[in-house]
Amino acid sequence: MNPVDMAELGCLNGGVVAISGRRSSSAVVLPSEDVDTGSIHLGATTRLNVCSRVGDGVTVKVRKKVHTLNRVVFAPVGKVVEMSNLQDLVGPNLNGRFIGKGDHITFPSPNGGVLELQAEKVGGVFSMGSGGLIGPETDVEVLGRMARRPLLDTGDVSFADIGGLDDVIKQIQEVAVVPLLHPQIFLRGGKPPIRGVLLDGEPGTGKSLLARALARETQATFHAVSAPEIVGGCVGSAEEALRDLFQNAKEEEPSVIFIDEIDSIAPDRYSSSEMSRRIVAQLLTLLDGIGDRGQVIVIGATNRLDSIDPAVNRSGRFERVIECPVPNRDARLEILEIHTRGMPLTEGVDLGEIADLTVGFVGADIDHLCREGVYRAAERTYGFDRLLDIDEIGAASLTIEHVDMLEAFSLVRPSIKRRYIKEIEEVDFDSIIGQDRAKAVLEEKLLNPLRFPELYEAAGLSIGSGVLMHGPPGTGKTALARAVANVAGAQFLSVKGPELLSMWQGESERAVRTLLDKARKMAPCVVFFDEFDSLGMDRGHVGPGNSGLASVVNQLLTELDGIDSRDGVLVIAATNRRDLIDTAFLREGRLGSQVEVGLPERREYWQIIDRHLGDAPRSPKLDLRPFSDSLPDGMSGADLAGIGKRVRELSVRRHLETNPEGKASGFMIRQEDVDAASEGALVSVGMETWT
């Protein structure tokens, strides 16, 4: 409440007020200058307890005498909660809250989501059934059955429990909440409101949560069904299930129907079976409003929008398509704050750093990360053997530290990129010897736009560019691409050209579209095409038996051309056969920057070998320079890495000759091991071959 209104009521900060709408309840009040005078801000659960919606009038009175309850009995709403320590969890979360008989309460669940309970019995010496505050000594009991008479069986989350989707929530409130709360606006306007919303987005971005939150915010009944549950059985059963779903929603209006994976029951009729066509026809009839649907909002969710029949998206059916995007850095921080609010984090946990690291993570991935953090904290605190012991452990000592979250991050992979998952070595430009020209080009074209986005925006330059690295095999092209991803703090999608090619007509083009679409959603993202000559082959050299390759080249040219914005997508291609690549790729706007990654200079040989010897112990007399001077010209970085590996193998062999038991004590690389490695040094490319 506004402090002015609180002063007029004589209400103190933290006091209890009685609120009367279509039902009466009480709540603890807090001051806020953001609230207009004459108004009161209520959470979704409190609005449910007073049976009022946003914009309704309520009566507010100060409760002079508030007593502490001796006992409260709760029952779960919607579904029975199976948690052994549920009662111990509920009590601390409700300390200081006012509870009346029949009131609903919600709080974060340790398993994710929200727990909703209804108070069936409240007891106190002076409460007389009117409710009271829950204190440290209040006996809290949770029944093992569902609540018998809940105020409303609706969604179990509110918009406040969803992070990183503010723009999406605003769109849903506009097209779905307003018509349910104020239908008189559309009666006056003479036009029916939008009754169908299609949510499109990658798995885990929050589509189901949004539908459940919509039902709760509007105090509507929630009717959820997964499309594959409808399909199957005898002929006509799917159509009957759809009719029953809409009929039940109509009888319990206002209501929200949520159809998950709607592409399963509404596929394109031109490429589907006869049964699928009948189901689509039935769904279209129900959506068409041949009979008045009343206050029923239909929400469909899919991550395959292109697979849905075009008739589903027309006006009168699903009029509004809303995309649930992959969260950016600020959105990830907001999601992290929501998912960790019930976790015992130490002060050293830096959620901002976690948000920076989790590029490409969706909400479900962040939830997975937080759960993994609990596992890592438990193992660090108690030890793995203790966790397997049947004896009870003191969970009160469990705290989650920053190192636990970092270790959890190393175990979780973004679901959006699991098909293209690659382990990236922690490398940067300093770990790559030489190649100064290639580093300078990558720095200018790819890294600076990400480091200084405001400067590039002022100059009218987009954050998205393409670089082609060409040169002999084994010169470090892949290592440079990995370094770009690490330095930029971006996701890294590595694809070898042949991986996208398929024997089936059209599948290769689909794979190219899917790859670049995922990259856009994960931006900033580095897409690395290795062996690019196999994918971007010159169309003039494509033979009659491989005509499908020309279509793949055309599709890739279109994706790189900027028809769709590539902001934040950094494309790097590598090849050792530049002459085979279609010249259309080499113009500005696609792979406009070409840089040669050549063979290392002789003066760099010893540094590369030294780098590939790693942290192995060495003799103080070890000198790599005379040895590197004796090596032949034209060696690639891979050749020199092989020599480094050969030196270590010879060192191990020599050590085993004098220490057959294999103990590491006394092991070191000696000069004789290095000199012996020169006998097997081979040149894989050679200056003459490449030039």
Tab-separated table of C-alpha atoms in Angstrom, residues 509 512-513 516-517 520 532 539 550-566 571 584-585 587 589-591:
chain	number	residue	atom	x	y	z
A	509	GLU	CA	18.669	-27.926	-46.468
A	512	VAL	CA	21.319	-25.981	-42.489
A	513	ARG	CA	18.223	-23.946	-41.559
A	516	LEU	CA	21.572	-21.315	-38.174
A	517	ASP	CA	18.209	-20.870	-36.431
A	520	ARG	CA	20.435	-17.026	-33.745
A	532	PHE	CA	33.775	-26.139	-45.580
A	539	ARG	CA	28.036	-25.139	-58.069
A	550	ALA	CA	23.544	-27.167	-55.380
A	551	SER	CA	20.362	-26.794	-53.308
A	552	VAL	CA	22.401	-27.059	-50.111
A	553	VAL	CA	24.746	-24.327	-51.350
A	554	ASN	CA	21.763	-22.121	-52.237
A	555	GLN	CA	20.219	-22.652	-48.805
A	556	LEU	CA	23.450	-21.806	-47.021
A	557	LEU	CA	23.941	-18.703	-49.168
A	558	THR	CA	20.441	-17.557	-48.239
A	559	GLU	CA	21.051	-18.128	-44.519
A	560	LEU	CA	24.336	-16.212	-44.600
A	561	ASP	CA	23.004	-13.468	-46.820
A	562	GLY	CA	21.363	-11.445	-44.071
A	563	ILE	CA	17.765	-11.953	-45.260
A	564	ASP	CA	17.151	-12.750	-41.603
A	565	SER	CA	19.172	-10.754	-39.074
A	566	ARG	CA	22.411	-12.498	-38.091
A	571	VAL	CA	30.414	-17.544	-38.688
A	584	ALA	CA	29.388	-16.509	-54.039
A	585	PHE	CA	30.428	-17.255	-50.453
A	587	ARG	CA	31.648	-11.669	-51.116
A	589	GLY	CA	28.049	-9.989	-46.172
A	590	ARG	CA	28.809	-13.709	-46.174
A	591	LEU	CA	32.386	-14.839	-45.696
